[in-house]
Short mmCIF file of C-alpha atoms and ligand atoms in Angstrom, two decimals:
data_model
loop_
_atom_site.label_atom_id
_atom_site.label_comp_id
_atom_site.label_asym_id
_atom_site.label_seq_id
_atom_site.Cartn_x
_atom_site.Cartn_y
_atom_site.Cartn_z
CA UNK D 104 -29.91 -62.54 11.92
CA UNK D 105 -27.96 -60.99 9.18
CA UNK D 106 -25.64 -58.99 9.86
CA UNK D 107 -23.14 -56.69 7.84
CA UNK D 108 -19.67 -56.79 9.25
CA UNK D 109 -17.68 -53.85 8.44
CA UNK D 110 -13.80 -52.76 8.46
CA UNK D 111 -13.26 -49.14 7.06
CA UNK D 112 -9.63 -48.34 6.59
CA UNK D 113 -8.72 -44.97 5.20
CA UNK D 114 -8.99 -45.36 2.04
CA UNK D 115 -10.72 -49.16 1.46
CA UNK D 116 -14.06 -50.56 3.06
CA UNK D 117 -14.01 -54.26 3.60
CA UNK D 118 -16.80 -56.01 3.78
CA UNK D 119 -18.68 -59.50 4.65
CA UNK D 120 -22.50 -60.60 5.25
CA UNK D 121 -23.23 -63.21 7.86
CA UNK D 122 -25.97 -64.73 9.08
CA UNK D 123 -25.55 -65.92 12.49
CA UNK D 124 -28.14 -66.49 15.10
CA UNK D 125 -27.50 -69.09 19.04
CA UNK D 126 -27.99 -71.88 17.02
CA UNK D 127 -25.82 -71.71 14.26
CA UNK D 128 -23.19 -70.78 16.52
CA UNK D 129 -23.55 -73.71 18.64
CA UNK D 130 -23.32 -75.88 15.51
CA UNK D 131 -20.89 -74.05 13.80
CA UNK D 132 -23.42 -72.87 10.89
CA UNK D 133 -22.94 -69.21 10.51
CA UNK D 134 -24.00 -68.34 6.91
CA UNK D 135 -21.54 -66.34 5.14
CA UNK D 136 -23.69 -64.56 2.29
CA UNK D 137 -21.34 -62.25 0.72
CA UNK D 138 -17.92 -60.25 0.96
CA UNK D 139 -15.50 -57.78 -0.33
CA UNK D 140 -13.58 -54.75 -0.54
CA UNK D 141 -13.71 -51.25 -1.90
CA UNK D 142 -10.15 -49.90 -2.52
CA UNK D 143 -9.28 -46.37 -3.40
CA UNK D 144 -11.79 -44.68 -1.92
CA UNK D 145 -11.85 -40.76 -2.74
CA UNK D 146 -10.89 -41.53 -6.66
CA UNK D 147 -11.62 -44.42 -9.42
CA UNK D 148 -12.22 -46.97 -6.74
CA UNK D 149 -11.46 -50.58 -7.15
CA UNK D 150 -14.50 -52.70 -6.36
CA UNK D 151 -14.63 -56.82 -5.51
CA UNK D 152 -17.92 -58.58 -4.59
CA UNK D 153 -17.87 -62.27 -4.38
CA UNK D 154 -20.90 -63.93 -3.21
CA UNK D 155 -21.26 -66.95 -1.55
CA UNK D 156 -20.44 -69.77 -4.26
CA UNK D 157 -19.87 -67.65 -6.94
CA UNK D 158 -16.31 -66.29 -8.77
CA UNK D 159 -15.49 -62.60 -7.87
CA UNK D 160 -16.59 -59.50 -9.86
CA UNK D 161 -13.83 -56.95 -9.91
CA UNK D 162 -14.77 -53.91 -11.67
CA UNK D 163 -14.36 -49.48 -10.82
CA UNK D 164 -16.42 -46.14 -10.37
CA UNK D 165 -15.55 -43.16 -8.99
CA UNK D 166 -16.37 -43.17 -5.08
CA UNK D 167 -16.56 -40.35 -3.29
CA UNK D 168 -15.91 -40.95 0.37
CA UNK D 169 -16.93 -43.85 3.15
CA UNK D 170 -20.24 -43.05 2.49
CA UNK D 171 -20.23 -43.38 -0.93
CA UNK D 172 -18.56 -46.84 -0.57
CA UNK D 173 -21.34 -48.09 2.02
CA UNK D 174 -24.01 -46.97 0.08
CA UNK D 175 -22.78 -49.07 -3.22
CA UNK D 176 -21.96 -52.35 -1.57
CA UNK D 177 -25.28 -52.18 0.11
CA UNK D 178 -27.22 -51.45 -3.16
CA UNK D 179 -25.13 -54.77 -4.18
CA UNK D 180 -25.91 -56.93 -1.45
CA UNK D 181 -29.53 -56.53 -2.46
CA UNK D 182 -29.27 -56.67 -5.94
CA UNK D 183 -29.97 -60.00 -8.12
CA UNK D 184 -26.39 -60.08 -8.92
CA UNK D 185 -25.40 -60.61 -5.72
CA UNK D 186 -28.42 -63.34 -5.05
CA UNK D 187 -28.08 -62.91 -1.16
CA UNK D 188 -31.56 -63.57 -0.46
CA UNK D 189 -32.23 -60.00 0.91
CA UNK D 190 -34.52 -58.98 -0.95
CA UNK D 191 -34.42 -54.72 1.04
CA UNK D 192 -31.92 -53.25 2.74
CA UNK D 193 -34.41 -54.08 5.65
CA UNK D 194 -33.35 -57.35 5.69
CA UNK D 195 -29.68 -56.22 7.24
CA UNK D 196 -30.31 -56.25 10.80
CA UNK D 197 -27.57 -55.09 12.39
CA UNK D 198 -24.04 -54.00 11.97
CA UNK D 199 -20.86 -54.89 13.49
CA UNK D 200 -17.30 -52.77 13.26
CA UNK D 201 -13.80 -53.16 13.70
CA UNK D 202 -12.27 -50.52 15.94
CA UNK D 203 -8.20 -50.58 16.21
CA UNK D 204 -8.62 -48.53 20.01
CA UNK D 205 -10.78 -49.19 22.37
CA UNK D 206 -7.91 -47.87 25.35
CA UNK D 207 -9.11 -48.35 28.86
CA UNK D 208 -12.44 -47.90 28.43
CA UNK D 209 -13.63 -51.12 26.01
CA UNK D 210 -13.00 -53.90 27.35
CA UNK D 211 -15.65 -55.69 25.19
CA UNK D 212 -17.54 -55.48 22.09
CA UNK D 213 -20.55 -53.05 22.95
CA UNK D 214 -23.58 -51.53 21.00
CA UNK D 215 -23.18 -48.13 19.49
CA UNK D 216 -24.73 -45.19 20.98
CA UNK D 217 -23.98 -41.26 21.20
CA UNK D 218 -21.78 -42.19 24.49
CA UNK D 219 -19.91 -45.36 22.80
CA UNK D 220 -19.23 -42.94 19.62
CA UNK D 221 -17.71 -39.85 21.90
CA UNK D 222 -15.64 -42.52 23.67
CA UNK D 223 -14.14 -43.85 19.99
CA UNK D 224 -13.81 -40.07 19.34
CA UNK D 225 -11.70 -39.83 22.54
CA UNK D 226 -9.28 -42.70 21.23
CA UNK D 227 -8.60 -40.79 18.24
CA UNK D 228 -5.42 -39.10 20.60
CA UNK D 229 -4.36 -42.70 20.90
CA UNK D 230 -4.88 -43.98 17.76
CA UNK D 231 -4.79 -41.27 14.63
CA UNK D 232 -4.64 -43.36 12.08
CA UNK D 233 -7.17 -46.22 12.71
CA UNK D 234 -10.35 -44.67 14.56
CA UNK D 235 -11.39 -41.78 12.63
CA UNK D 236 -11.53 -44.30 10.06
CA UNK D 237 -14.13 -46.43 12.02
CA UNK D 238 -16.33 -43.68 12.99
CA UNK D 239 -16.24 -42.45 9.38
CA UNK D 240 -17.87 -46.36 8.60
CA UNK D 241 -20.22 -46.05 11.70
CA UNK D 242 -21.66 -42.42 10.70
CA UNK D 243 -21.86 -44.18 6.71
CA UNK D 244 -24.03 -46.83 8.42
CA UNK D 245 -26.42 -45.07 10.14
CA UNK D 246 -26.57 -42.72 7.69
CA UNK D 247 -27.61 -45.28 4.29
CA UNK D 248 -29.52 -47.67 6.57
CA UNK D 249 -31.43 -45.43 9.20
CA UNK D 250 -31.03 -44.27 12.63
CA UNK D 251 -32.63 -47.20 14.19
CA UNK D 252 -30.47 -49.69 12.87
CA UNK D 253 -28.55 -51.37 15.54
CA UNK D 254 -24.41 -51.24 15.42
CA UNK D 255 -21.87 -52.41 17.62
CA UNK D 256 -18.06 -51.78 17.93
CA UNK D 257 -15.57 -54.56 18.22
CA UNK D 258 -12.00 -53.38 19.47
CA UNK D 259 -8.94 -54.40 18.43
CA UNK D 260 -7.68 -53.64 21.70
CA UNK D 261 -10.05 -55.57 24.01
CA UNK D 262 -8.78 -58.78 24.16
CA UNK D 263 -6.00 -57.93 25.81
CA UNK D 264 -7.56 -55.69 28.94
CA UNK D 265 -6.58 -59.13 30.54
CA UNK D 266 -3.07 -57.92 30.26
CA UNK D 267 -1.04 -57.39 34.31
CA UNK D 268 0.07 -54.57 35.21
CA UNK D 269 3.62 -55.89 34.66
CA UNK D 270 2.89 -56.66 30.50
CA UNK D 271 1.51 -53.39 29.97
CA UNK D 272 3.68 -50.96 31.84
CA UNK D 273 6.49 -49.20 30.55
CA UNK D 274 9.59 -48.11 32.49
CA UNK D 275 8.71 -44.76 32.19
CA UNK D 276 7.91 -42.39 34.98
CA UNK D 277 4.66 -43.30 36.41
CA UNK D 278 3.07 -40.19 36.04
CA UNK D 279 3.09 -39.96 32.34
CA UNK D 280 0.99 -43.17 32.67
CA UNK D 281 -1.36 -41.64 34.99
CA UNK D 282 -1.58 -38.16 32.75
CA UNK D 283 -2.12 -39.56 29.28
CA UNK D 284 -2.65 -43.51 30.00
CA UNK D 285 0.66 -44.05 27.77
CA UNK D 286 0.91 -48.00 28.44
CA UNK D 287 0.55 -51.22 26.14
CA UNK D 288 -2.37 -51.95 24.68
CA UNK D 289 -1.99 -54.83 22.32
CA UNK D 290 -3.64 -55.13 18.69
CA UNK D 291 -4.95 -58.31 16.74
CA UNK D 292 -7.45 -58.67 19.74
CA UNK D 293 -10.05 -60.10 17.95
CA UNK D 294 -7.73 -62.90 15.92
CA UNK D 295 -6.25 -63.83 18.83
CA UNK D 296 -9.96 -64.08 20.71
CA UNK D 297 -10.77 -66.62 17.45
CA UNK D 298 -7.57 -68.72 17.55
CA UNK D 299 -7.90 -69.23 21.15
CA UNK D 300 -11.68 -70.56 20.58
CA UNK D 301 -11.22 -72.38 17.85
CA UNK D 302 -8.33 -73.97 19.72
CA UNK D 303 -10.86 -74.76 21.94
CA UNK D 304 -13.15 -76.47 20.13
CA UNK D 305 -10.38 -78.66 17.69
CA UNK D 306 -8.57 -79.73 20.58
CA UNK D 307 -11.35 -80.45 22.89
CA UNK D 308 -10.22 -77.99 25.56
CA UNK D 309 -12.15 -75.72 28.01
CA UNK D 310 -11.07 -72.55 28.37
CA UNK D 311 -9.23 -72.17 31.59
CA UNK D 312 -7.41 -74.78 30.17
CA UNK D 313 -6.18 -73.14 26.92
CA UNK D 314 -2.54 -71.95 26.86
CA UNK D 315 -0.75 -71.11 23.62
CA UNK D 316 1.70 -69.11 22.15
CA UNK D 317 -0.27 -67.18 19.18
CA UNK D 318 1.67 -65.26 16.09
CA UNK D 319 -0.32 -63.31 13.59
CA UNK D 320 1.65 -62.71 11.05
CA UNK D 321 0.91 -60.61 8.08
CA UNK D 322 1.39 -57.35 7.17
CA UNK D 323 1.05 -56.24 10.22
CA UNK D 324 2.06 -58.93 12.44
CA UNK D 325 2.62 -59.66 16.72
CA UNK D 326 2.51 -62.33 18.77
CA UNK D 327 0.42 -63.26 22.12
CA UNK D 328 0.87 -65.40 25.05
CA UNK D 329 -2.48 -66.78 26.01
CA UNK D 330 -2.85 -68.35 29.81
CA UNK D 331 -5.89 -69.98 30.99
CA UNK D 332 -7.87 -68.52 28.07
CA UNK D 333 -6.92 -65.45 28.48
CA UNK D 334 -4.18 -62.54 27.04
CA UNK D 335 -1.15 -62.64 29.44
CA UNK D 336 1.32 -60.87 26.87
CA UNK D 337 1.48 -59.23 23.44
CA UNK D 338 3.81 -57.83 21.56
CA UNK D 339 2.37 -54.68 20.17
CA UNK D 340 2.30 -52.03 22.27
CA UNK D 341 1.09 -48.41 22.39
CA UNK D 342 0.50 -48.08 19.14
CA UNK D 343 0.84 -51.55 16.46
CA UNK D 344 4.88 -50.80 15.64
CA UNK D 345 6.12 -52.22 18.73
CA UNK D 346 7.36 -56.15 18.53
CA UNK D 347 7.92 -58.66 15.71
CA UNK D 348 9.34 -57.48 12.48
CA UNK D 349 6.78 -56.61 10.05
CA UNK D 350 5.97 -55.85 6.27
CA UNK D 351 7.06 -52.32 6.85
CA UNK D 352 7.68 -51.65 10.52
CA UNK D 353 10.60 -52.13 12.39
CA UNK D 354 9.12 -53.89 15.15
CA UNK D 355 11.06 -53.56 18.67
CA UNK D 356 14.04 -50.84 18.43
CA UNK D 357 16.28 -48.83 20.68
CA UNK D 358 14.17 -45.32 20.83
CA UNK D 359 17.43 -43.59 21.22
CA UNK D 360 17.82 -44.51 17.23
CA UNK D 361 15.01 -42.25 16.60
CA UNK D 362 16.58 -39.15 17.63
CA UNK D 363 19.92 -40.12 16.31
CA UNK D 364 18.21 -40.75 13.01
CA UNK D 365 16.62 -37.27 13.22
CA UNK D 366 19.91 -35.66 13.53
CA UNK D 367 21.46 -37.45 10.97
CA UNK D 368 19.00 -37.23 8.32
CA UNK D 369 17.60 -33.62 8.64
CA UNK D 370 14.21 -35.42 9.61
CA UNK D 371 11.58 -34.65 12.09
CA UNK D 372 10.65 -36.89 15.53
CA UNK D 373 7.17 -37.44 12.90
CA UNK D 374 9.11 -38.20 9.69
CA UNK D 375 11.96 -40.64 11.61
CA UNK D 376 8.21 -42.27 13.03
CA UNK D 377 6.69 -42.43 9.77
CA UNK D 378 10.01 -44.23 8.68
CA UNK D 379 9.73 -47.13 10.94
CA UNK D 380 6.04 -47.65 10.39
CA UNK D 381 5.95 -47.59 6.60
CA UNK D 382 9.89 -48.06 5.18
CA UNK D 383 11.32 -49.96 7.66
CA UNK D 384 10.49 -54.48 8.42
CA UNK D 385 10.81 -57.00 5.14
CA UNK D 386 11.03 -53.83 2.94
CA UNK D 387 13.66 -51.59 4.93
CA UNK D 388 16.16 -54.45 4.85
CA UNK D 389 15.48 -56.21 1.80
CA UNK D 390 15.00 -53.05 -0.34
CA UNK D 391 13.03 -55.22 -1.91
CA UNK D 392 9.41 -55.51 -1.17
CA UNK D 393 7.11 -56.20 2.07
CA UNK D 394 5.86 -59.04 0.74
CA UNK D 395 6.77 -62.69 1.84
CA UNK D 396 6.10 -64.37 -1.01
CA UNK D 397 7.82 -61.91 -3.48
CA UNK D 398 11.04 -62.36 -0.84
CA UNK D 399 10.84 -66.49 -0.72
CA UNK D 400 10.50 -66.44 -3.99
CA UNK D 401 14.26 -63.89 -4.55
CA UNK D 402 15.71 -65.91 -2.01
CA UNK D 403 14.92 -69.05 -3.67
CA UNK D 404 15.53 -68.14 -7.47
CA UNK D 405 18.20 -65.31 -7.56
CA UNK D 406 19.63 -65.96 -3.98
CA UNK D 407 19.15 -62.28 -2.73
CA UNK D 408 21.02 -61.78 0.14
CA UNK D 409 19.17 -59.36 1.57
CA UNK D 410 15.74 -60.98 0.85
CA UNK D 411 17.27 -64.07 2.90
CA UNK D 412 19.08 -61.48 5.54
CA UNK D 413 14.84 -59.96 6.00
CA UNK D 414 13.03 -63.38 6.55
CA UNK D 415 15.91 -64.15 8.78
CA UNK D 416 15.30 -61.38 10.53
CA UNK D 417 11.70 -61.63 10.60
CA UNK D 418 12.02 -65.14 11.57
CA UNK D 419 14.56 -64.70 14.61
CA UNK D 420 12.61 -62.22 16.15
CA UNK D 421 9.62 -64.47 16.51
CA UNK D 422 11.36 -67.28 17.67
CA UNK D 423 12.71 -64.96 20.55
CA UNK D 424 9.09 -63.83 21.13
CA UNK D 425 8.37 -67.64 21.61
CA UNK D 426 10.97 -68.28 23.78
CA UNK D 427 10.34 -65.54 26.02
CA UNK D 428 6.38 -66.27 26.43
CA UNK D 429 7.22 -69.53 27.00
CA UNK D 430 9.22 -68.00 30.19
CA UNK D 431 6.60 -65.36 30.88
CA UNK D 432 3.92 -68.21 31.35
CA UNK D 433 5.88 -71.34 32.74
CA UNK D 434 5.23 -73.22 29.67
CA UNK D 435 2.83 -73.82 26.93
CA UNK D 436 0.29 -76.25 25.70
CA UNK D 437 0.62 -75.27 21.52
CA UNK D 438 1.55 -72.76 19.21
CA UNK D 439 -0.40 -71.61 16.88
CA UNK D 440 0.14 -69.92 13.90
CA UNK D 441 -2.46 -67.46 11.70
CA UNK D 442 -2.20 -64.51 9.21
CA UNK D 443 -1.38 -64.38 5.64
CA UNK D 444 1.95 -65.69 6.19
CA UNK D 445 1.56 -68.18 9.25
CA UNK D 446 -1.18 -69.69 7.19
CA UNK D 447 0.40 -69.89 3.80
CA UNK D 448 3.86 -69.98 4.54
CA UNK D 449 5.55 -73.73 5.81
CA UNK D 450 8.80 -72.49 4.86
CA UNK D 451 8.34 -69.70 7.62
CA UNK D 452 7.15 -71.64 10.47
CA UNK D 453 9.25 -74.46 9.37
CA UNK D 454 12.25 -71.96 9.71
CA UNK D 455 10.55 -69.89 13.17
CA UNK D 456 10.15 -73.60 15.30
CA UNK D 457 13.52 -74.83 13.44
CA UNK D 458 15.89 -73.82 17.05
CA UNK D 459 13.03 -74.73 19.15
CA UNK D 460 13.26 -78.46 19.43
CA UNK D 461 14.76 -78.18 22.85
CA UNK D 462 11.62 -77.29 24.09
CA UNK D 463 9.54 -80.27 22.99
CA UNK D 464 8.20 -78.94 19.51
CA UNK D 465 8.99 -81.28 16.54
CA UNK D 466 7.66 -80.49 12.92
CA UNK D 467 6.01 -83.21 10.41
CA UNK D 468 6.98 -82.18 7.61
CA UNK D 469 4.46 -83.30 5.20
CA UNK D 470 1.76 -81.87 7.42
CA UNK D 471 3.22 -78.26 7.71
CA UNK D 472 3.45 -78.63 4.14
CA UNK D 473 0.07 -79.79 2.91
CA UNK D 474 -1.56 -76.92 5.61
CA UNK D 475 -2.35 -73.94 3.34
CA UNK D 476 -4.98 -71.74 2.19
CA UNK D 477 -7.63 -71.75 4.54
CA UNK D 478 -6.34 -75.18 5.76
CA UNK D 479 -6.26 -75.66 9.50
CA UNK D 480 -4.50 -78.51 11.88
CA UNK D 481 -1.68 -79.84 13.40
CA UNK D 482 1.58 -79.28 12.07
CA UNK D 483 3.57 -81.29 14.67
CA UNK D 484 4.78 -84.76 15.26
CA UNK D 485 2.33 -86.57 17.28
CA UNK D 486 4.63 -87.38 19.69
CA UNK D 487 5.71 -83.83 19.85
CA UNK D 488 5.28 -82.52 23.60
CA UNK D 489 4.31 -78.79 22.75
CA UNK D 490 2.16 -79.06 19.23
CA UNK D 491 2.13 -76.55 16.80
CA UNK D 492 -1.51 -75.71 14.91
CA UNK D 493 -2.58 -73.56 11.30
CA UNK D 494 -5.31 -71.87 12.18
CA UNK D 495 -7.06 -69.61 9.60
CA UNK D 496 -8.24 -66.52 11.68
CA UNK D 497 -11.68 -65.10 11.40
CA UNK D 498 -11.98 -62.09 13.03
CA UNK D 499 -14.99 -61.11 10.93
CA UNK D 500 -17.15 -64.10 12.38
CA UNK D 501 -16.29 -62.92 15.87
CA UNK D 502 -17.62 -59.30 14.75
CA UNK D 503 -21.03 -60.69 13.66
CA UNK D 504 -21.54 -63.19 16.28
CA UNK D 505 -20.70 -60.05 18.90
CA UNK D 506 -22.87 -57.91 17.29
CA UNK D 507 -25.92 -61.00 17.01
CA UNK D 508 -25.15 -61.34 20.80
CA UNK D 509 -25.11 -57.82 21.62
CA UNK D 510 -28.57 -57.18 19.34
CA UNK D 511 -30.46 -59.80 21.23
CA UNK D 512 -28.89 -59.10 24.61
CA UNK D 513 -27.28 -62.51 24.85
CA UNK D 514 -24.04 -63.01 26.91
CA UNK D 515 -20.83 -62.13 24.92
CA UNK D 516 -18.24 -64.96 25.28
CA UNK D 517 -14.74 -64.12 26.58
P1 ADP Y 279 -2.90 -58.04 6.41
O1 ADP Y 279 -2.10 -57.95 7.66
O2 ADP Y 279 -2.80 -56.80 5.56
O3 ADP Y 279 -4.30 -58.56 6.61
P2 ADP Y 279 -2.37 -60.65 5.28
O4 ADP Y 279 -2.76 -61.35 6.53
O5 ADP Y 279 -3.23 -60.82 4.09
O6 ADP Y 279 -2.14 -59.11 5.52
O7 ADP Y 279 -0.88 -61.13 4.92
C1 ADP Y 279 -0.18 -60.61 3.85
C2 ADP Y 279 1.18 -61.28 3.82
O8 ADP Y 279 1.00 -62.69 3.65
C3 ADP Y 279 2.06 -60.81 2.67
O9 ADP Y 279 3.37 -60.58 3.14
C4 ADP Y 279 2.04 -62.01 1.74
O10 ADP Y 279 3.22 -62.12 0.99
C5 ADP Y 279 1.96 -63.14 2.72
N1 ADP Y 279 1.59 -64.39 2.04
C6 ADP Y 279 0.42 -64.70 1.44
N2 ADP Y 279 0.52 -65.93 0.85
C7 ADP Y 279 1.77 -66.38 1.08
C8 ADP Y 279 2.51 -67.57 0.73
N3 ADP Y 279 1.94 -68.53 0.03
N4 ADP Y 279 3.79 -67.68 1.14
C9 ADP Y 279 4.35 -66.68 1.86
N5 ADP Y 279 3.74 -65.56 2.22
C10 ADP Y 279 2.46 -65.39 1.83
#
């Protein structure tokens, strides 16, 4: 089955083609055709399609809206350029999205109908930013390839319905959990879902026996504690800016700051809110950038010392997130590390486990070193007692193999 996988921010559209069916998934053999990403939607967009084998084309054109975008990577995908093999838009047989919220009610991937679209609508109150961007992908969909093309909705969220009451309660009064479900919810569901399997499968595990401490860490980044296959603990929250520093959000802070930054700065509750999601992580303290590699790379050549004071930072707080899921779940099998840092960065995790030994995790060296770009694997000793693993996340296979599942009425995996 091929199936279009798609992620529609507000103003970019990424996309990938997979063809997945039971058997390629038991043998690992899910075809990826094609993939890319519209940015700049609503002006002179920036377009890159890569198909499979072949270089990148990067080129513009003015795209309107979501719709817009759909309709022009789909005209691509069955184009010669592209040389998919689909020879009609016919040929895409499904569709699979990436929600951020799925609250309460989605606590797996499910196929899109009136009633799954009103409850996405619903989540907009939790999540403003992400979902309306979704449903704007979902309406594009159905709209360019028919009514009667099947979709499904993957949440960001779900992984994590696992989560006791005790992880995803706040101290708050009760009631204003009861009256507008204000709780944690977790993000990076669907990462964490593929570390945790492909865990699974490289270290010959089942999955009630599959405990790890997972980071994701890129621009947005968070950490989970997985127990017995399944979320115990994450460190996002109610909405993504809760937990480990990130690119441009604080991560965990005293609320009472908020107000006190208010007063101070002549801002509103939104403005002081919009300041620790978008100037506040690597760029807030470095003053720099948000970017990792731009930051090694001052550290290193001009000694900046507030590049070095933001990794530090960065890298502190994560080793403190270890430590305490290590507590939360009496003890831990692995850790693993994914995201455009944790899988391209050694000097990162090299400085995150360096303060950890006591706890049985030693580093090789030359293997955290050589495990880059798309590389995964151990990273520890082999007589290290907790091991430490690179694995490249692939949230986008989970989305098409969901959506396969879903289309066929197959079980979905956990
Ligand atoms: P997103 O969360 O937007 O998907 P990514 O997972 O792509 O982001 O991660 C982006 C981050 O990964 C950036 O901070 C970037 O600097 C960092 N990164 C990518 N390659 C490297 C590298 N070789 N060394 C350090 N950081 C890197």
């Amino acid at each position: 089955m091929n199936v279009l996988v798609l992620n529609a921010g507000s103003a970019t559209l990424k996309f990938q083609l997979i063809r997945t069916d039971a058997d390629r998934i038991a043998n690992d053999q899910d075809e990826r055709l094609a993939k890319g990403l519209v940015e700049r939607i609503g002006g002179e967009a920036l377009l890159r399609f890569e198909s499979q084998g072949k270089p990148p084309k990067r080129s513009s054109a003015p795209i309107r809206d979501h719709r817009a975008a759909v309709d022009v990577v789909l005209r691509w995908l069955v184009s010669d350029e592209a040389d998919t093999g689909l020879r009609s838009l016919a040929d895409i047989e499904g569709v699979g999205h990436r929600v951020a919220h799925g609250g309460e009610r989605f606590t797996r991937s499910v196929l899109i109908t009136p009633d799954v679209v009103r409850g996405i609508e619903d989540m907009i109150d939790l999540a403003p930013l992400h979902n309306p961007h979704a449903l704007k992908g979902i309406t594009a969909a159905r709209e360019v390839l028919g009514r009667d093309i099947p979709q499904a909705a993957v949440f960001d969220t779900s992984f994590h319905h696992t989560l006791p009451e005790q992880a995803y309660l706040y101290a708050i009064p009760y009631s204003l959990y009861r009256r507008y479900r204000i709780r944690r919810y977790g993000f990076h569901g669907t990462s964490y879902r593929y570390m945790a399997y492909r865990y699974r499968k490289l270290a010959g595990k089942t999955r009630e026996d599959t405990n790890l401490v997972c980071l994701h860490m890129g621009n947005g980044s968070s950490a989970c504690a997985i127990k017995g296959g399944i979320s115990v603990d994450t460190s996002m929250g109610f909405t993504p800016l809760e937990g480990l520093v990130m690119g441009t959000r604080s991560g965990d802070i005293d609320p009472a700051v908020m107000d006190f930054i208010a007063a101070k700065e002549g801002l509103s509750i939104h403005d002081v809110d919009l300041l620790l999601n978008k100037q506040s992580g690597l760029l807030g303290v470095s003053g720099l950038t948000n970017d990792m590699r731009e930051l090694l790379a001052e550290e290193l050549e001009h000694e900046d010392r507030r590049a070095r004071l933001a990794i530090e930072l960065f890298c502190y707080r994560a080793r403190k997130y270890i430590g305490s899921y290590l507590a939360a779940m009496n003890g831990t099998d692995a850790i693993v590390f994914a995201g455009g840092i944790g899988e391209n960065s050694p000097e990162v995790r090299a400085r995150i486990l360096d303060g950890l030994q006591w706890m049985g995790v030693e580093l090789n060296a030359e293997r955290n070193e050589s495990m880059t770009r798309g590389r995964e694997g151990v990273i520890s000793t082999d007589d290290s007692r907790l091991t430490a693993w690179v694995i490249p996340t692939d949230e986008e296979l989970l989305i098409a193999r969901d959506t396969m599942r879903l289309v066929h009425g197959l079980e979905l995996p956990h």
